[in-house]
Coordinates of C-alpha atoms in Angstrom, one line a residue:
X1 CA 94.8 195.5 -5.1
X2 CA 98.3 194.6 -5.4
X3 CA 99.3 192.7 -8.6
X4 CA 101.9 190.3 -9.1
X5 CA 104.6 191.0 -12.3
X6 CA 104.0 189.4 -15.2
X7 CA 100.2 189.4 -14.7
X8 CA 98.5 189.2 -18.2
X9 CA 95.6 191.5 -18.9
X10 CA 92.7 190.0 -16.7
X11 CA 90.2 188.2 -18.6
X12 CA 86.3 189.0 -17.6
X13 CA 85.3 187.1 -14.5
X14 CA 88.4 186.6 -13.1
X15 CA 89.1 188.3 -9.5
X16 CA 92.0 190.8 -10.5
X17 CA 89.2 192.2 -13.4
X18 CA 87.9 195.4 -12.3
X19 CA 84.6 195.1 -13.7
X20 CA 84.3 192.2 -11.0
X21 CA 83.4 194.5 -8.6
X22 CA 80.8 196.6 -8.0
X23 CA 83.1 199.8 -6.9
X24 CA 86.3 201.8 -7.5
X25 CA 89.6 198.9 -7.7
X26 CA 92.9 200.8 -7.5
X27 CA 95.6 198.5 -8.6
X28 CA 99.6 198.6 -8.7
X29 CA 102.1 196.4 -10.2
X30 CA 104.5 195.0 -7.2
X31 CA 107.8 194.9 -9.2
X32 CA 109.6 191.5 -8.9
X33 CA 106.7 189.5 -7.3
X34 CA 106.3 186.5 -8.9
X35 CA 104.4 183.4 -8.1
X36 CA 106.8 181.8 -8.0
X37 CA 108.3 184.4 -5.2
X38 CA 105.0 184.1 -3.6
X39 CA 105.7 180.1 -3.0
X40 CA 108.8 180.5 -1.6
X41 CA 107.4 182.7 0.8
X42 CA 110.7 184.7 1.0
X43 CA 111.3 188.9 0.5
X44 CA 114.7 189.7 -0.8
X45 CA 115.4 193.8 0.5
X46 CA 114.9 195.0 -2.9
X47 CA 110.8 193.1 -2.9
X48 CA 110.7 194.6 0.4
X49 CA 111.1 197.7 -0.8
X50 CA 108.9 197.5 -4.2
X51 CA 106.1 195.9 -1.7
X52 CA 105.8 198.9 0.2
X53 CA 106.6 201.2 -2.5
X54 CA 102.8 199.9 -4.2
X55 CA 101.4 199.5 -0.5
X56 CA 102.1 203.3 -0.6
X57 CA 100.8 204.1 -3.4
X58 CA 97.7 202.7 -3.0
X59 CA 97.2 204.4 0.5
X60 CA 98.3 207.6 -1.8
X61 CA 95.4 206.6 -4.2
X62 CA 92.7 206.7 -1.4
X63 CA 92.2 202.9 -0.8
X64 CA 90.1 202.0 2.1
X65 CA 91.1 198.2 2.1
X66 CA 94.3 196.4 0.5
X67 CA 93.9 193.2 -1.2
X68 CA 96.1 190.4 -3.1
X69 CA 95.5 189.4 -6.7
X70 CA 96.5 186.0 -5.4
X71 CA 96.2 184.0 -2.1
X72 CA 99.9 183.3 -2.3
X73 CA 100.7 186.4 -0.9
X74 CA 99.5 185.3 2.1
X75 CA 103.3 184.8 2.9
X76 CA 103.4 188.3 3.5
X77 CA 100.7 189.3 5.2
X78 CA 102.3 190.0 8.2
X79 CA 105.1 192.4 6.6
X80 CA 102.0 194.8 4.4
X81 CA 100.4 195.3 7.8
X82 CA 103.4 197.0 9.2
X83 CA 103.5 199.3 6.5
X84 CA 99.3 200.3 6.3
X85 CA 97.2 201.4 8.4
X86 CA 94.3 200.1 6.4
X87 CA 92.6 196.6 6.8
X88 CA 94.7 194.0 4.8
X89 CA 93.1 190.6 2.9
X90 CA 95.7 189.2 0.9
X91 CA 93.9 185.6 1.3
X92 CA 90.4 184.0 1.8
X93 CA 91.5 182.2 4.4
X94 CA 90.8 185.4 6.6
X95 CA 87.2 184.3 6.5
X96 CA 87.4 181.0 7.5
X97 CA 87.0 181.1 11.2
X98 CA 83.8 183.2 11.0
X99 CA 82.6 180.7 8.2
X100 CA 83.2 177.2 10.2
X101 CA 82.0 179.5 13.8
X102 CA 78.6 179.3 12.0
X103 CA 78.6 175.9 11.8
X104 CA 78.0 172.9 14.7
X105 CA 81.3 171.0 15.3
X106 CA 80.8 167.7 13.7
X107 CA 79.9 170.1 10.5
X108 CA 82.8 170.5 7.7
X109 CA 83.9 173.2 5.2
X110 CA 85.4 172.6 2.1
X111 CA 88.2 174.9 1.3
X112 CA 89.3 174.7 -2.9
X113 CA 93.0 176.3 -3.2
X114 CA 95.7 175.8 -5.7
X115 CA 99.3 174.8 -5.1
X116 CA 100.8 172.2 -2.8
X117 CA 103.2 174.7 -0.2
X118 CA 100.1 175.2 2.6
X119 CA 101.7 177.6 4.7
X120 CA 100.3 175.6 8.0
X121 CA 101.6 177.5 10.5
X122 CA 101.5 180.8 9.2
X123 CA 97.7 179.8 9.0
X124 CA 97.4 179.2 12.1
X125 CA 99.3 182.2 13.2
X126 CA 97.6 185.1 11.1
X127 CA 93.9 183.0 10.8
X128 CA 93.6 180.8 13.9
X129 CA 93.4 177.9 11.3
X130 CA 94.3 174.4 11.9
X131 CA 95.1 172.3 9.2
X132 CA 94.0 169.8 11.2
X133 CA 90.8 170.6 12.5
X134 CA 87.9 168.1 11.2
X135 CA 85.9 171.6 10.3
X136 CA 87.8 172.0 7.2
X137 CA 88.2 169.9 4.1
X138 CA 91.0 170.8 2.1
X139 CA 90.9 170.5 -1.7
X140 CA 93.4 171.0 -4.2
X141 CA 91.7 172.5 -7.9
X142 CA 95.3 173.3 -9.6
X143 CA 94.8 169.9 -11.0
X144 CA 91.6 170.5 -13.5
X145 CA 91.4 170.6 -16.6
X146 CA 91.8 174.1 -17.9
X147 CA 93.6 175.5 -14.3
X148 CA 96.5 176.3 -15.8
X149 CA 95.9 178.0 -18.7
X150 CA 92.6 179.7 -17.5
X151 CA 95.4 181.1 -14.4
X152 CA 97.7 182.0 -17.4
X153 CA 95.0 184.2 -18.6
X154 CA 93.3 182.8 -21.1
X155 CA 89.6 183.7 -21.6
X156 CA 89.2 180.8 -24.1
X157 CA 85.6 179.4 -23.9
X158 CA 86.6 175.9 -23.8
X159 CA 89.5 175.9 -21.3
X160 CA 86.9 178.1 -18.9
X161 CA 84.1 175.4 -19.5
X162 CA 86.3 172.4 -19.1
X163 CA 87.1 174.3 -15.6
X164 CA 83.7 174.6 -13.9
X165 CA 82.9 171.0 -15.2
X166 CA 85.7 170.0 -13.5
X167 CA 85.3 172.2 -10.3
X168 CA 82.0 171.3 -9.9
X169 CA 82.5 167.3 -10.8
X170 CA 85.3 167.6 -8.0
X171 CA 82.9 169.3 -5.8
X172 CA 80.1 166.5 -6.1
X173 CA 83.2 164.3 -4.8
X174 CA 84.0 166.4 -2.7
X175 CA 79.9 165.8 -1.4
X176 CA 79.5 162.2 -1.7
X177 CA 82.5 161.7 0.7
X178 CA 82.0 163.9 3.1
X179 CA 77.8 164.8 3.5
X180 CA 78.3 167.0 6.2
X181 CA 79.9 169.4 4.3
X182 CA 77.9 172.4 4.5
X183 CA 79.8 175.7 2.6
X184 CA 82.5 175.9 0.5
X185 CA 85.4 178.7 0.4
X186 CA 87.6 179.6 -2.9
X187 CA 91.1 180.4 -1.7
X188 CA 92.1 180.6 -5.3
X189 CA 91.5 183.9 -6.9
X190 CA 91.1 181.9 -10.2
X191 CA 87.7 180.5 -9.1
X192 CA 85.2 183.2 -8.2
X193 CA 84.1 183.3 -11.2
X194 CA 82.6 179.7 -11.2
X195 CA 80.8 180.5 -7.4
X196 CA 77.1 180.9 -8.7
X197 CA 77.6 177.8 -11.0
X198 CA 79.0 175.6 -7.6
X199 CA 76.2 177.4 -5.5
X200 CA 73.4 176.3 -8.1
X201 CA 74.8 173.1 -8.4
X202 CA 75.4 171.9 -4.7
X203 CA 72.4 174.4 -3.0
X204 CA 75.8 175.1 -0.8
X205 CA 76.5 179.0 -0.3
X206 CA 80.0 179.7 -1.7
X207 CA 82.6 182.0 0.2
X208 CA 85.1 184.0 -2.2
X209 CA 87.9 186.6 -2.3
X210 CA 85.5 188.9 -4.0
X211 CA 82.8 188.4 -1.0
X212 CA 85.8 189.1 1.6
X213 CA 86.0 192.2 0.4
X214 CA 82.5 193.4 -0.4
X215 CA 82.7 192.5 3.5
X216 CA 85.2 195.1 4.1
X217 CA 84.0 197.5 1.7
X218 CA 80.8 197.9 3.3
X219 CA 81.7 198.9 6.6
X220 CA 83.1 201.9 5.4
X221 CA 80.2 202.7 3.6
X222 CA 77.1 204.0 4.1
X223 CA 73.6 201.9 4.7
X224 CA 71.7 203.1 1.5
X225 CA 68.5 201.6 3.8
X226 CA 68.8 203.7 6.7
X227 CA 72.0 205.5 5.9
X228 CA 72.4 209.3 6.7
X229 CA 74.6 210.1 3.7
X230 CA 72.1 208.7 1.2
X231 CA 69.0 209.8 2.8
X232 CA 70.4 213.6 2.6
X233 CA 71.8 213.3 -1.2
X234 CA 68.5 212.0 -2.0
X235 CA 66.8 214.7 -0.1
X236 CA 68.7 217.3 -1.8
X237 CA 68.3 215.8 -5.0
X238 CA 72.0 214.8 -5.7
X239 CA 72.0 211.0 -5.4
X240 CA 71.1 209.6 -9.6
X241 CA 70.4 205.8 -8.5
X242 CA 68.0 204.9 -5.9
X243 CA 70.0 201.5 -4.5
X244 CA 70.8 200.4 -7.4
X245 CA 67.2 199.8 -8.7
X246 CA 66.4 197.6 -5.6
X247 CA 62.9 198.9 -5.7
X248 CA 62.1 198.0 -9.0
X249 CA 61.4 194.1 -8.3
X250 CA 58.9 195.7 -5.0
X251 CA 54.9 195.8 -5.1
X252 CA 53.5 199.6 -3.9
X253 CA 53.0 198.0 -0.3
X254 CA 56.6 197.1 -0.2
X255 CA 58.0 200.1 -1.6
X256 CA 55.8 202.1 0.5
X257 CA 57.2 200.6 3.9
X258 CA 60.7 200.2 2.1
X259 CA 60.8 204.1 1.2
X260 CA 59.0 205.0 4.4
X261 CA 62.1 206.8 6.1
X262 CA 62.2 209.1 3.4
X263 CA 58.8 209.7 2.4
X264 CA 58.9 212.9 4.9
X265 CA 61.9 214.0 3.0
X266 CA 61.6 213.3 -0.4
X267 CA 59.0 214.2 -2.6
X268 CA 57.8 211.6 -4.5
X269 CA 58.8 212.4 -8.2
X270 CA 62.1 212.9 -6.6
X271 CA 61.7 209.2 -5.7
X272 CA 60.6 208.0 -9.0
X273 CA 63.2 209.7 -11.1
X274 CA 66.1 207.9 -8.9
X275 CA 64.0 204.7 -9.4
X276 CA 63.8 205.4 -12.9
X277 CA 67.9 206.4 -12.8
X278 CA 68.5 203.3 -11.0
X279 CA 66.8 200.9 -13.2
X280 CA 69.8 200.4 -15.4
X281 CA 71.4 198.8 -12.6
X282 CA 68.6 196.5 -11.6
X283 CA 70.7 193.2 -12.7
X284 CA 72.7 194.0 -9.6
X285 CA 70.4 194.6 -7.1
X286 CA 70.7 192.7 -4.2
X287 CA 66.9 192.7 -4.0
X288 CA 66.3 191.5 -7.2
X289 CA 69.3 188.5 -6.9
X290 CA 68.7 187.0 -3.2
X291 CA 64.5 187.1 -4.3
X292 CA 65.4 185.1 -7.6
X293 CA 68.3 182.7 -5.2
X294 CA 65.3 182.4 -2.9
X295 CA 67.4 183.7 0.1
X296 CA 65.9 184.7 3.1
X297 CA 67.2 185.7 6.2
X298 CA 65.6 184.4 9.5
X299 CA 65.4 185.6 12.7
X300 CA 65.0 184.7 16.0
X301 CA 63.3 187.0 18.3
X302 CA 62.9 187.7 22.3
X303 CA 59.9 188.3 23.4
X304 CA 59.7 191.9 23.6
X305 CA 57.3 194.4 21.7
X306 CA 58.9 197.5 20.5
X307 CA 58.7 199.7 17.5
X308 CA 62.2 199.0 15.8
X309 CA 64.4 202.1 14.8
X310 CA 65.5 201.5 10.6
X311 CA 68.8 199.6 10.9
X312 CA 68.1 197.7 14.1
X313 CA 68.1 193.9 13.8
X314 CA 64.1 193.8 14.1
X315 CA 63.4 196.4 11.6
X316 CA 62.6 194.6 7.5
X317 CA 63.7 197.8 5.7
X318 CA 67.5 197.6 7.4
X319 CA 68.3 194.8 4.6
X320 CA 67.9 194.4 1.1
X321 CA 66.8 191.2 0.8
X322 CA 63.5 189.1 2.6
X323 CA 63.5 188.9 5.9
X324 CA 61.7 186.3 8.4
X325 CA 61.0 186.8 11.9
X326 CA 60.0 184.4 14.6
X327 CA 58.8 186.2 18.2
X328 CA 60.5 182.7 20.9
X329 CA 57.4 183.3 23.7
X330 CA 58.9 183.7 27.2
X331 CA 62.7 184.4 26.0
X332 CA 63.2 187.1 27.9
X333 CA 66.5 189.7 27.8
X334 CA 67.2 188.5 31.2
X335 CA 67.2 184.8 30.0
X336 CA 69.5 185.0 27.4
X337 CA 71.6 187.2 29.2
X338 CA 72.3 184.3 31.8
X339 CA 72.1 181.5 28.8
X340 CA 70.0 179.5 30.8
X341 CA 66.7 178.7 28.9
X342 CA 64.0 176.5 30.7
X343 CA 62.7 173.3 29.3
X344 CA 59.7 175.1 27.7
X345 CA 61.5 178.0 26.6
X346 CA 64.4 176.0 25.2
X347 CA 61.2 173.9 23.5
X348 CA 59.8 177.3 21.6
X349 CA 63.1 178.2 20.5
X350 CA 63.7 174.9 18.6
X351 CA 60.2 175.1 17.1
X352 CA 61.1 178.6 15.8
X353 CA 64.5 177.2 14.3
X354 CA 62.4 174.8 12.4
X355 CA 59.8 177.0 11.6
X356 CA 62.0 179.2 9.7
X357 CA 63.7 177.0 7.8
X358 CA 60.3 175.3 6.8
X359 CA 60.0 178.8 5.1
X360 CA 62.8 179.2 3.3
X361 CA 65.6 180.8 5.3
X362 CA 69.1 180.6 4.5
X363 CA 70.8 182.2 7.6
X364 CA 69.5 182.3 11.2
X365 CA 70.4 184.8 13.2
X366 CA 69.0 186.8 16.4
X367 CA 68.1 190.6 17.2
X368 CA 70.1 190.2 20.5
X369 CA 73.8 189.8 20.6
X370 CA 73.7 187.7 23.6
X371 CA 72.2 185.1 22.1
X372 CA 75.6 184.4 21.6
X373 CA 74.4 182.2 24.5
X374 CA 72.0 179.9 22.5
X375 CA 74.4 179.6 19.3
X376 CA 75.7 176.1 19.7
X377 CA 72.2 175.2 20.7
X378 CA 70.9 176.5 17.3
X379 CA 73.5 174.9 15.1
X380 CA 73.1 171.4 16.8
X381 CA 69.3 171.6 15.6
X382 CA 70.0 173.5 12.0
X383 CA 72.2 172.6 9.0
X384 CA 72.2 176.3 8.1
X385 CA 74.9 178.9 9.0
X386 CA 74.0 180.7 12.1
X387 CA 75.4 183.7 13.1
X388 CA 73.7 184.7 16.7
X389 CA 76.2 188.1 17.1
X390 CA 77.9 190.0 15.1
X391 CA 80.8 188.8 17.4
X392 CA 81.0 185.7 15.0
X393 CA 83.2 188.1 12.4
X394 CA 85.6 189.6 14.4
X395 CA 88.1 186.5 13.7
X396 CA 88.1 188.2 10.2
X397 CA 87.9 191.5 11.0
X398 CA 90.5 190.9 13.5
X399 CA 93.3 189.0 10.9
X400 CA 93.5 192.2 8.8
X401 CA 94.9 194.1 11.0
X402 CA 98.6 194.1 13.2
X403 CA 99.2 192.7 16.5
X404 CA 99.7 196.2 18.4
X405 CA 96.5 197.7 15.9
X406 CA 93.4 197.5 18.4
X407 CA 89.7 196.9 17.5
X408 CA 86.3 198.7 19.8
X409 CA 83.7 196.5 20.2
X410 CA 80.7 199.1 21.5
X411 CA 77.7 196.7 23.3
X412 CA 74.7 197.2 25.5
X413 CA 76.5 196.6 28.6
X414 CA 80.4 195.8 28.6
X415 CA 80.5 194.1 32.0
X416 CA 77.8 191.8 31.2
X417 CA 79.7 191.0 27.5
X418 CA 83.0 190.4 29.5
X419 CA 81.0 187.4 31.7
X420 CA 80.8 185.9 27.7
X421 CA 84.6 185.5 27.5
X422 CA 85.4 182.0 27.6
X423 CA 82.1 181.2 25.3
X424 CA 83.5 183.5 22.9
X425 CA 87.0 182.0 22.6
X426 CA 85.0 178.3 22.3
X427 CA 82.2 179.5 19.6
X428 CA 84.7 182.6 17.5
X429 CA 88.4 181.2 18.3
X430 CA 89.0 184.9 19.7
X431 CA 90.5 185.7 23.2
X432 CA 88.8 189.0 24.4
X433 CA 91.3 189.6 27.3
X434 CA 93.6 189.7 24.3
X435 CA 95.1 194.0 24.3
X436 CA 93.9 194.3 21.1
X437 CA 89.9 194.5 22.0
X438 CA 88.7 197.4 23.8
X439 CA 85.2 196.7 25.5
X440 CA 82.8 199.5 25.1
X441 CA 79.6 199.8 27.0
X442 CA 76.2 202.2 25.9
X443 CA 74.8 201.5 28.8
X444 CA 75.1 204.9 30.1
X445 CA 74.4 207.0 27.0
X446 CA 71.2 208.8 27.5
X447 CA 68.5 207.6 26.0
X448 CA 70.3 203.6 25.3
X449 CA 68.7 202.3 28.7
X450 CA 65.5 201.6 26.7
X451 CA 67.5 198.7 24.9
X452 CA 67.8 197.1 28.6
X453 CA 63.9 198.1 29.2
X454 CA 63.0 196.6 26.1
X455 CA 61.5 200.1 25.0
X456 CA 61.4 202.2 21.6
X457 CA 64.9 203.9 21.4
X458 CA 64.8 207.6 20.1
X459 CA 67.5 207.8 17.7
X460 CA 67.7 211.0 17.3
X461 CA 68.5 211.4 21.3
X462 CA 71.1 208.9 21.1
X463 CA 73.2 209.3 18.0
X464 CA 75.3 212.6 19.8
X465 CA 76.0 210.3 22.4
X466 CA 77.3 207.1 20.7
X467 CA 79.3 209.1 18.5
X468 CA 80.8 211.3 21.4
X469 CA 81.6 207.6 22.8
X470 CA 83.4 206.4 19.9
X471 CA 85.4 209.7 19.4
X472 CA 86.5 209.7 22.9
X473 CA 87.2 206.3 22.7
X474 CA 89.7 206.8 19.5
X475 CA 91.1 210.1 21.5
X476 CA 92.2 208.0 24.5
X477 CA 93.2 204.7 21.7
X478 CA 94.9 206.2 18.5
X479 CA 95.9 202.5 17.5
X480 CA 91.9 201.5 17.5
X481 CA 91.6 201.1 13.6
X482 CA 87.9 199.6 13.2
X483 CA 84.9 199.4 15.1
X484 CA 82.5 196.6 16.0
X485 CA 78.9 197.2 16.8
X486 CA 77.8 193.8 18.8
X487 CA 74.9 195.4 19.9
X488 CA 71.8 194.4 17.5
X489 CA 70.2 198.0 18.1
X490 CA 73.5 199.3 17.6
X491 CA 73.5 199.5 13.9
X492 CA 71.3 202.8 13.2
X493 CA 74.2 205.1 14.7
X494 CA 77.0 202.7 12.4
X495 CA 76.7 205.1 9.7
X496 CA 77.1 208.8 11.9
X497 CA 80.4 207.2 13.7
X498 CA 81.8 206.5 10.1
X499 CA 80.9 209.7 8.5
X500 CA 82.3 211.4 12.0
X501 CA 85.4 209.1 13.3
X502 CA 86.7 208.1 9.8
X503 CA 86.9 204.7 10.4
X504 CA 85.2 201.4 9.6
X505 CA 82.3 200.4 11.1
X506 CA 80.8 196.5 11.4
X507 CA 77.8 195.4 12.5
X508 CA 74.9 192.9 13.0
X509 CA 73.6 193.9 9.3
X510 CA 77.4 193.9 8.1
X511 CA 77.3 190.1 9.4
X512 CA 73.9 188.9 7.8
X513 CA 74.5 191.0 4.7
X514 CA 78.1 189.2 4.1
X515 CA 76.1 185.8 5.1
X516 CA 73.9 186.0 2.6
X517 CA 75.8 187.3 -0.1
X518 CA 77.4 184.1 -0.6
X519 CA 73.7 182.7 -0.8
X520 CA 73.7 184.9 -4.3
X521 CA 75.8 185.7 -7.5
X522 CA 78.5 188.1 -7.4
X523 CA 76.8 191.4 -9.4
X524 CA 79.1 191.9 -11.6
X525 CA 80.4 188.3 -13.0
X526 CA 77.7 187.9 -15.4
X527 CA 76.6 192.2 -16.6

């Protein structure tokens, strides 16, 4: 994280607090950066050089993802990605795209930031935003009462109270003039800490800069669900917390088809004494907070029977958190591949949409990324977020990185994802005949034609071959500097191409997981 000079010591809650996160925050001290620089969006040669000089030293520090302690630094987004090869967020506003992609078009978001110099073009330049796009709302917050002084640091009770009430009051506003509103986003760095207050008081899921980079955070780590790295500490008896207690809030049915991946491995007091290790981190469970939010994730469902591998789409025990599933009778592979659904078909799916928000979900998404397809159908008959492909983040993914830095996209079938081009650039806002995607197909990795056939994948048979794929692939492209796994039965082999290539991996669980995180509290803000 860089930090601006003259930051005062962090009060708890706020976003440059380290003990708002739930891992390791390096941070360094840009000398000379002011807010004040920050507004002018100007770097003299001497901030040029201290700005690199702490962009180094975080590299030097082992970061995997560089961040801003303020959205201001926006203004220099573009110069800290020449000088990293790491993924760079130094605003919220990387999100938006994929945020408003998840909504219908005559749908809004809110957007809460602080100061009046709204770099418009730059945004529209690094973040594909438009300023004056009727998706977003713009609101100012620098104006409540207590901004100022809770920005100035101050941890006073009353100043942080007067805050939220504002912040929420504005919010309401906010509401009652424009109902079809449906999320709101916290530019400011100041405001994460009131999320889960705005969330509980709007039943609106609440985008932040801590969120953003839990996003990027996890695709360089390993799935604790169906991860390799886990499953082999916990094997050999070297991993002390069993995901974070998640299994604590679980009946013995659920734990029993939660833990079934490693029951062969692990013997069960091994189990229990990580549960038991773990339970002093069940307040942060993801678990234990989307089941007390009362988030569920739904999804839609061709009709095709197959046992799903842990970490595909269709498979309960690749999330931590509920999971609905609606079977669409007659949607076929074939039909959503051509995006053409017949009357009765099209019928079944719109049941299913409304059969799964009848019981409770939060998200909808779809266990076949070309249901990319059926996406603007969907949000026309939902007021949730849907997210039918993974392909919905890769506006973010693809702001924090450089123009001539490259991102792989691995699918089912390239040629039949490349017929998808101009629906992508409508739904995501991305050009993929743009150099910087490269199109990678599975099809012909032995043992992935049973995705086509609709038949039980063997894992085990196709990992060596995906991650051959993806070495070869960064051999041949040394700018490639993150991976995207559009394929829904893609995600299993995420975690051997990390632990292999070195490089982070997204995916459809990457997607959901970051969608319904803003459903819940932020772990930390409250322990």
């Amino acid at each position: 994280m860089l930090l601006l000079d003259g930051h005062k010591k962090p009060s708890i809650g706020s976003f440059h607090h380290a003990g708002s996160f739930d891992y390791q925050i390096k941070q360094e001290v840009v000398k000379g950066l002011t807010l004040e620089v920050c507004h002018e969006g100007k770097l003299t040669k001497d901030l040029e050089d201290s700005l690199a000089k702490s962009v180094a030293a975080l590299e030097a520090a082992g970061a995997s993802v560089i961040c801003g302690s303020s959205g201001s630094m926006l203004f220099f987004q573009p110069f800290v990605r020449q000088k990293t090869k790491l993924p760079v967020i130094l605003s919220a506003m990387a999100m938006l795209p994929s945020v408003s992609c998840s909504y219908s078009a005559d749908e809004k978001v809110a957007i809460f930031y602080a100061g009046s110099n709204v770099p418009e073009s730059l945004l529209k330049e690094e973040y594909r935003v438009d300023l004056k796009d009727s998706h977003y709302h713009f609101e100012r917050c620098d104006d409540l009462p207590g901004f100022k002084e809770v920005a100035a640091g101050s941890d006073d009770a009353t100043q942080l109270e007067s805050l939220k009430t504002g912040l929420l009051a504005r919010a309401h506003k906010v509401l009652e003039d424009n109902p079809k509103v449906r999320a709101f986003v916290l530019e400011n760095t100041e405001l994460p800490r009131f999320a889960h207050a705005l969330r509980k008081a709007t039943f609106r899921p609440v985008f932040d800069a801590i969120k953003l980079c839990d996003f990027y955070i996890n695709s360089h780590m390993d799935n604790p669900r169906f991860g390799l790295k886990d499953w082999d500490d916990a094997r050999k008896g070297t991993s002390p917390a069993f995901n974070f207690g998640q299994t604590l809030s679980m009946g013995v049915g659920e734990l029993e088809s939660f833990a079934k991946p490693v029951l062969d491995l692990v013997k069960v007091p091994d189990l229990a004494m990580q549960v038991y290790e773990g339970s002093k981190q069940h307040a942060v469970s993801m678990w234990y907070r989307s089941h007390r939010a009362g988030v569920k994730l739904g999804v839609i469902r061709l009709d095709y029977h197959y046992p799903p591998a842990p970490g595909d789409v269709d498979h309960p025990g690749s999330y931590g958190y509920e999971v609905l599933y609606h079977m669409v009778s007659g949607l076929t592979f074939e039909m959503c591949q051509s995006g053409k659904l017949t009357p009765e078909v099209q019928d079944r799916f719109l049941k299913g949409l409304k059969e799964l928000e009848a019981k409770g979900a939060s998200v909808i998404t779809g266990d076949c990324g070309f249901m990319m397809w059926l996406q603007e159908l969907a949000r026309k008959n939902t007021k949730l977020p849907v997210i039918m492909s993974s392909l919905a983040t890769l506006p973010a993914i693809t702001a924090s990185y450089h123009r001539d830095e490259k991102i792989a996209i691995f699918t089912a079938n390239g040629k039949s994802l490349l017929t998808m081009k101009d629906l992508i650039m409508k739904e995501c806002g991305v050009d993929v005949k743009d150099e910087r995607y490269i199109f990678v197909g599975c099809e012909e990795v032995p043992g992935f034609e049973a995705v086509a056939a609709g038949e039980k994948v063997d894992v085990k048979k196709v990992t060596p071959g995906i991650v051959k794929k993806a070495q070869e692939i960064l051999s041949a492209n040394p700018k490639v500097r993150s991976i995207l796994m559009e394929c829904t039965e893609l995600p299993p082999y995420s975690d051997a191409v990390r632990h292999v290539c070195g490089v982070p991996v997204f995916d459809a669980i990457t997607a959901c997981d970051f969608y319904i995180a803003c459903h819940v509290d932020s772990p930390k803000m409250k322990v």
